Amino acid sequence: ECIHIVAGSTLTLDTFDTVTAIRTNIYSDIEEPGQTCIPARILQEIVSKFPDSEVTFESQEPSGIRLSCRSSAVVLQEMDASEFPAFPEMEGDSFTLKQGDFKRMIDKTAFSAYIGEDKPVFTGILFESGEDTLSTVAIDGIRLAKNTIHMEVPGAIRAIVPAKSLKEVARLMGDEEESVQVSFGETACYIRMENTDIYTRLLDGEFMKYESIIHKTYKTRVKVETKLIEKSLEMVSVLAKEDSSNLVRLEIGQNSIELCSNSEYGAAKDVIPVLVEGEVLKIAFNAKYLLDVFKVVEEESVFLEFNDSLKPCVIRPAEGDAYLYIVVPVNVRS
């Protein structure tokens, strides 16, 4: 529960929660080298309350650290820094990509990772390499999210990284043009940015062979403007989320989709123009699962592919293969 602070040639801070370790280096004026361990929550709260100015750390016998900032000062009890585990060394072949690309791969899939404790392997994001691609995949049993970028990586990669750790990594990403170095060892993933290193253990287990649930054919295909359907879903969701099922019904006609929802407070309906190929269809979804997808899609338009009212909807880009989403419908009576 502590932050390990080492004052040497630079000031190094690192933490470890038995799954993920983070280490960062910052500039400081060091008069005398040393190290300490201070409870993280207390340190963060104290420093955040200090004035916006320089903070001084001073050792005080027998086991205290004095923090001062202008006229404010606090003395904290320190833990034994010698018992803090050493930061793991990077292993495995590494590759480099832009921080912006890496962050988007996480943001566009992490929301589909499982959040329970009974299926630990699905609480992670699968990293998978192809001939000239790197993909991230997340599944929670109701939906699937896959994001792909074209790049060459050394060796064959198939590793499951905890989604919770990757969300924290994404928060630390800065300038999207800056590079990030990534490597996968036998049991861990290592991520290195300019002044920060992240280590996280991989999840054990076999990830679902998800390719088998991706339909290669469709009976109905809809091309729709992304922002148009996102705004429509947000509107009908106002009433849908008041109902326990958060249900939105879609009626696909010849050249439009009618979206509607009901609750004890009333009914909402919206009609948006689309390009339809194939059969007309009525189908229902949990509105949140669809909205989560359209909130991360950046392209102007997407394809929605259907087979019938009980089979998953596949969402693809109108051009290319940058992403793929699958959402399972809700079985409702007509």
C-alpha positions as CSV (number, residue, x, y, z in Angstrom):
1,E,0.0,0.0,0.0
2,C,3.1,2.2,-0.1
3,I,4.9,4.3,-2.6
4,H,8.6,3.5,-2.7
5,I,10.7,6.6,-3.2
6,V,14.4,6.4,-4.0
7,A,16.6,9.6,-4.2
8,G,19.6,8.9,-6.3
9,S,20.7,10.6,-9.6
10,T,17.0,11.3,-10.1
11,L,13.9,10.8,-7.9
12,T,12.3,7.5,-8.6
13,L,8.8,6.5,-7.4
14,D,7.4,3.0,-7.8
15,T,4.4,1.0,-6.5
16,F,3.3,-2.6,-6.7
17,D,-0.1,-4.3,-6.0
18,T,1.1,-7.9,-6.7
19,V,-0.4,-7.7,-10.2
20,T,0.8,-4.4,-11.6
21,A,3.9,-2.3,-10.9
22,I,4.5,1.3,-12.0
23,R,7.8,3.2,-11.8
24,T,8.3,6.8,-12.8
25,N,11.3,9.2,-12.7
26,I,11.0,12.9,-12.1
27,Y,13.5,15.7,-11.8
28,S,14.4,16.9,-8.3
29,D,17.2,18.7,-6.4
30,I,18.8,15.9,-4.3
31,E,21.0,17.0,-1.4
32,E,21.5,13.5,0.0
33,P,20.6,10.1,-1.5
34,G,18.3,7.7,0.3
35,Q,15.0,5.8,0.1
36,T,11.7,5.5,2.0
37,C,8.2,4.0,1.8
38,I,5.2,6.1,2.6
39,P,1.5,4.9,2.5
40,A,0.3,6.0,-0.9
41,R,-3.2,7.3,0.0
42,I,-1.9,9.5,2.8
43,L,1.0,10.8,0.7
44,Q,-1.3,11.7,-2.2
45,E,-3.9,13.4,-0.1
46,I,-1.3,15.4,1.8
47,V,0.6,16.6,-1.3
48,S,-2.7,17.5,-3.1
49,K,-3.6,19.8,-0.2
50,F,-0.2,21.6,-0.2
51,P,0.2,25.0,-2.0
52,D,1.2,25.0,-5.6
53,S,5.0,25.1,-4.9
54,E,8.1,23.0,-4.3
55,V,7.8,20.1,-1.8
56,T,10.8,19.2,0.4
57,F,11.3,15.7,1.8
58,E,13.6,15.3,4.9
59,S,14.4,12.2,6.9
60,Q,13.7,12.5,10.6
61,E,14.9,10.0,13.2
62,P,14.0,7.5,14.2
63,S,11.5,6.6,11.4
64,G,9.8,9.7,10.1
65,I,9.7,11.7,6.9
66,R,9.0,15.5,7.1
67,L,7.2,17.0,4.1
68,S,7.1,20.7,3.9
69,C,5.8,23.2,1.4
70,R,6.1,27.0,2.1
71,S,4.5,27.3,5.6
72,S,2.9,23.9,5.6
73,A,4.6,20.8,7.1
74,V,3.7,17.2,7.9
75,V,5.7,14.4,9.5
76,L,4.7,10.9,8.3
77,Q,5.8,7.5,9.7
78,E,7.7,5.6,7.1
79,M,7.8,1.8,6.4
80,D,11.0,-0.3,5.9
81,A,12.1,0.5,2.3
82,S,14.4,-2.5,2.2
83,E,11.4,-4.8,2.2
84,F,9.9,-3.3,-0.9
85,P,10.2,-5.7,-3.9
86,A,12.6,-4.9,-6.7
87,F,11.0,-3.6,-9.9
88,P,10.8,-6.5,-12.5
89,E,13.2,-6.2,-15.4
90,M,11.8,-6.1,-19.0
91,E,12.1,-9.4,-20.9
92,G,11.0,-10.6,-24.3
93,D,11.2,-9.0,-27.7
94,S,9.9,-5.5,-27.7
95,F,8.2,-3.4,-30.4
96,T,7.4,0.3,-30.6
97,L,4.2,2.2,-31.6
98,K,2.7,5.6,-31.0
99,Q,1.0,6.2,-27.7
100,G,-2.1,7.5,-29.4
101,D,-2.5,4.2,-31.3
102,F,-1.9,2.1,-28.2
103,K,-4.4,4.2,-26.2
104,R,-7.0,3.8,-28.8
105,M,-6.6,0.1,-28.9
106,I,-7.3,-0.1,-25.2
107,D,-10.1,2.5,-25.1
108,K,-11.9,0.8,-28.1
109,T,-12.0,-2.6,-26.5
110,A,-11.6,-2.4,-22.6
111,F,-15.3,-1.5,-22.1
112,S,-16.2,-5.0,-23.4
113,A,-14.1,-6.9,-20.8
114,Y,-15.9,-8.9,-18.2
115,I,-16.1,-7.3,-14.7
116,G,-17.1,-10.3,-12.5
117,E,-14.8,-12.6,-10.6
118,D,-16.1,-16.0,-11.8
119,K,-14.5,-15.7,-15.2
120,P,-11.0,-14.2,-14.6
121,V,-9.6,-14.9,-18.1
122,F,-12.3,-12.7,-19.6
123,T,-11.5,-9.7,-17.3
124,G,-8.5,-9.3,-19.6
125,I,-7.8,-8.0,-23.1
126,L,-6.3,-10.4,-25.6
127,F,-3.3,-9.1,-27.5
128,E,-2.9,-11.1,-30.8
129,S,-0.5,-10.7,-33.7
130,G,-1.1,-11.6,-37.3
131,E,1.1,-11.5,-40.4
132,D,1.3,-7.7,-40.3
133,T,-1.3,-6.8,-37.7
134,L,-1.7,-6.4,-33.9
135,S,-5.2,-6.7,-32.4
136,T,-6.8,-6.3,-29.0
137,V,-9.9,-8.3,-28.2
138,A,-12.3,-8.2,-25.2
139,I,-15.4,-10.4,-24.5
140,D,-17.9,-10.3,-21.7
141,G,-20.4,-12.9,-23.0
142,I,-22.9,-10.3,-24.3
143,R,-20.6,-8.5,-26.6
144,L,-17.2,-8.6,-28.3
145,A,-14.9,-5.8,-29.2
146,K,-11.8,-6.1,-31.5
147,N,-9.5,-3.4,-32.7
148,T,-6.7,-3.9,-35.2
149,I,-3.7,-1.8,-36.4
150,H,-1.4,-2.7,-39.2
151,M,2.2,-3.1,-38.0
152,E,4.9,-5.8,-37.8
153,V,5.7,-7.2,-34.4
154,P,8.5,-9.7,-33.5
155,G,7.4,-13.2,-33.0
156,A,3.9,-14.6,-32.4
157,I,1.9,-12.8,-29.7
158,R,-1.2,-14.2,-27.9
159,A,-1.3,-12.8,-24.4
160,I,-4.1,-11.8,-22.0
161,V,-3.4,-8.6,-20.1
162,P,-5.8,-7.4,-17.2
163,A,-8.1,-4.8,-18.6
164,K,-8.0,-2.9,-15.3
165,S,-4.2,-2.5,-15.6
166,L,-4.5,-1.4,-19.2
167,K,-7.1,1.3,-18.3
168,E,-4.6,2.7,-15.9
169,V,-1.9,2.7,-18.5
170,A,-4.2,4.5,-21.0
171,R,-4.7,7.2,-18.4
172,L,-1.0,7.8,-18.2
173,M,-0.5,8.2,-21.9
174,G,0.5,11.7,-22.9
175,D,1.3,13.1,-26.3
176,E,-0.2,10.7,-28.8
177,E,2.8,11.2,-31.2
178,E,5.2,10.0,-28.5
179,S,6.3,6.4,-28.7
180,V,5.6,3.6,-26.3
181,Q,7.7,0.4,-26.1
182,V,5.9,-2.9,-25.4
183,S,7.1,-6.4,-24.8
184,F,5.6,-9.7,-23.7
185,G,7.4,-12.2,-21.5
186,E,6.2,-15.6,-20.5
187,T,4.2,-14.3,-17.6
188,A,4.1,-10.5,-17.9
189,C,3.7,-7.5,-20.1
190,Y,6.1,-4.6,-20.0
191,I,5.2,-1.1,-21.2
192,R,7.8,1.7,-21.3
193,M,7.2,5.4,-21.9
194,E,9.7,8.2,-21.7
195,N,9.8,8.5,-17.9
196,T,7.5,5.7,-16.8
197,D,7.7,1.9,-16.8
198,I,4.7,-0.4,-16.2
199,Y,4.8,-4.1,-15.5
200,T,1.7,-6.3,-15.3
201,R,1.2,-10.0,-14.9
202,L,-0.6,-11.9,-17.6
203,L,-3.8,-13.8,-16.9
204,D,-3.7,-17.6,-17.1
205,G,-6.2,-19.5,-19.1
206,E,-7.4,-20.0,-22.6
207,F,-9.1,-17.1,-24.3
208,M,-12.3,-18.0,-26.3
209,K,-11.7,-18.9,-30.0
210,Y,-13.9,-15.9,-30.9
211,E,-13.5,-16.3,-34.7
212,S,-16.2,-19.0,-34.6
213,I,-18.9,-16.6,-33.4
214,I,-18.3,-14.0,-36.1
215,H,-20.9,-14.5,-38.8
216,K,-19.4,-14.3,-42.3
217,T,-22.8,-13.9,-44.0
218,Y,-25.8,-11.7,-43.3
219,K,-29.5,-11.4,-44.4
220,T,-29.7,-7.7,-43.6
221,R,-27.0,-5.1,-43.8
222,V,-27.5,-1.5,-42.8
223,K,-25.1,1.4,-43.5
224,V,-25.7,4.3,-41.1
225,E,-24.0,7.5,-40.0
226,T,-22.3,6.9,-36.7
227,K,-23.2,10.2,-35.0
228,L,-26.8,10.0,-36.3
229,I,-27.5,6.6,-34.6
230,E,-25.5,7.6,-31.5
231,K,-27.7,10.7,-31.0
232,S,-30.8,8.7,-31.6
233,L,-29.8,6.0,-29.1
234,E,-29.0,8.6,-26.5
235,M,-32.5,10.1,-26.9
236,V,-34.5,6.9,-26.7
237,S,-32.2,5.7,-23.8
238,V,-33.5,8.5,-21.6
239,L,-36.6,6.4,-21.1
240,A,-35.0,3.0,-21.7
241,K,-32.7,3.3,-18.7
242,E,-35.7,4.0,-16.5
243,D,-36.8,0.4,-17.2
244,S,-34.8,-2.5,-15.6
245,S,-34.0,-4.1,-19.0
246,N,-32.8,-0.8,-20.6
247,L,-34.4,-2.0,-23.8
248,V,-34.5,-0.3,-27.2
249,R,-36.3,-1.8,-30.1
250,L,-35.1,-1.4,-33.7
251,E,-37.4,-1.8,-36.7
252,I,-35.4,-1.9,-39.9
253,G,-37.4,-1.0,-43.0
254,Q,-36.5,-0.4,-46.6
255,N,-34.6,2.8,-46.1
256,S,-34.9,3.7,-42.4
257,I,-34.5,2.4,-38.8
258,E,-37.2,3.2,-36.2
259,L,-35.8,3.2,-32.7
260,C,-38.3,3.1,-29.8
261,S,-38.3,2.6,-26.0
262,N,-40.9,2.4,-23.2
263,S,-41.0,2.9,-19.5
264,E,-43.5,3.8,-16.8
265,Y,-42.7,7.5,-17.7
266,G,-43.8,7.2,-21.3
267,A,-42.6,6.2,-24.8
268,A,-39.9,7.5,-27.1
269,K,-39.5,7.0,-30.9
270,D,-37.0,8.2,-33.5
271,V,-36.6,7.4,-37.2
272,I,-33.3,7.8,-39.0
273,P,-32.4,7.3,-42.7
274,V,-30.1,4.5,-43.6
275,L,-29.1,2.4,-46.6
276,V,-30.5,-1.1,-46.3
277,E,-29.5,-4.2,-48.1
278,G,-31.6,-7.4,-47.7
279,E,-34.6,-8.2,-45.5
280,V,-36.6,-6.0,-43.1
281,L,-36.2,-6.9,-39.5
282,K,-37.3,-6.2,-35.9
283,I,-34.8,-6.7,-33.2
284,A,-34.1,-5.5,-29.6
285,F,-31.0,-4.6,-27.6
286,N,-29.8,-3.4,-24.3
287,A,-29.3,0.3,-25.3
288,K,-26.1,0.7,-23.3
289,Y,-24.3,-2.1,-25.2
290,L,-25.0,-0.4,-28.5
291,L,-24.1,3.1,-27.2
292,D,-20.8,1.9,-25.8
293,V,-19.8,0.9,-29.4
294,F,-20.9,4.1,-31.2
295,K,-19.2,6.3,-28.6
296,V,-15.8,4.9,-29.5
297,V,-16.2,4.6,-33.3
298,E,-14.6,7.6,-35.0
299,E,-15.5,6.8,-38.6
300,E,-18.4,8.7,-40.2
301,S,-20.4,5.6,-41.1
302,V,-20.6,1.9,-40.1
303,F,-22.2,-1.4,-41.3
304,L,-24.6,-3.2,-39.1
305,E,-25.1,-6.8,-40.1
306,F,-28.0,-9.1,-39.0
307,N,-29.2,-12.6,-39.6
308,D,-32.4,-12.7,-37.5
309,S,-33.8,-11.2,-34.3
310,L,-32.1,-13.7,-32.1
311,K,-28.6,-13.8,-33.6
312,P,-25.8,-11.2,-32.7
313,C,-25.4,-8.0,-34.6
314,V,-22.0,-7.5,-36.2
315,I,-20.7,-3.9,-36.5
316,R,-17.9,-3.2,-39.0
317,P,-16.3,-0.1,-40.5
318,A,-17.7,0.9,-43.9
319,E,-14.1,0.7,-45.1
320,G,-11.2,-1.3,-43.9
321,D,-10.8,-3.7,-40.9
322,A,-9.8,-1.4,-38.0
323,Y,-12.5,-2.7,-35.7
324,L,-15.2,-5.3,-35.2
325,Y,-18.0,-5.3,-32.6
326,I,-20.6,-8.0,-31.8
327,V,-23.6,-7.3,-29.7
328,V,-26.1,-10.0,-28.6
329,P,-29.8,-9.0,-28.9
330,V,-32.4,-9.3,-26.2
331,N,-35.1,-12.0,-26.8
332,V,-38.4,-10.3,-26.4
333,R,-42.0,-11.1,-27.4
334,S,-43.4,-9.3,-30.4
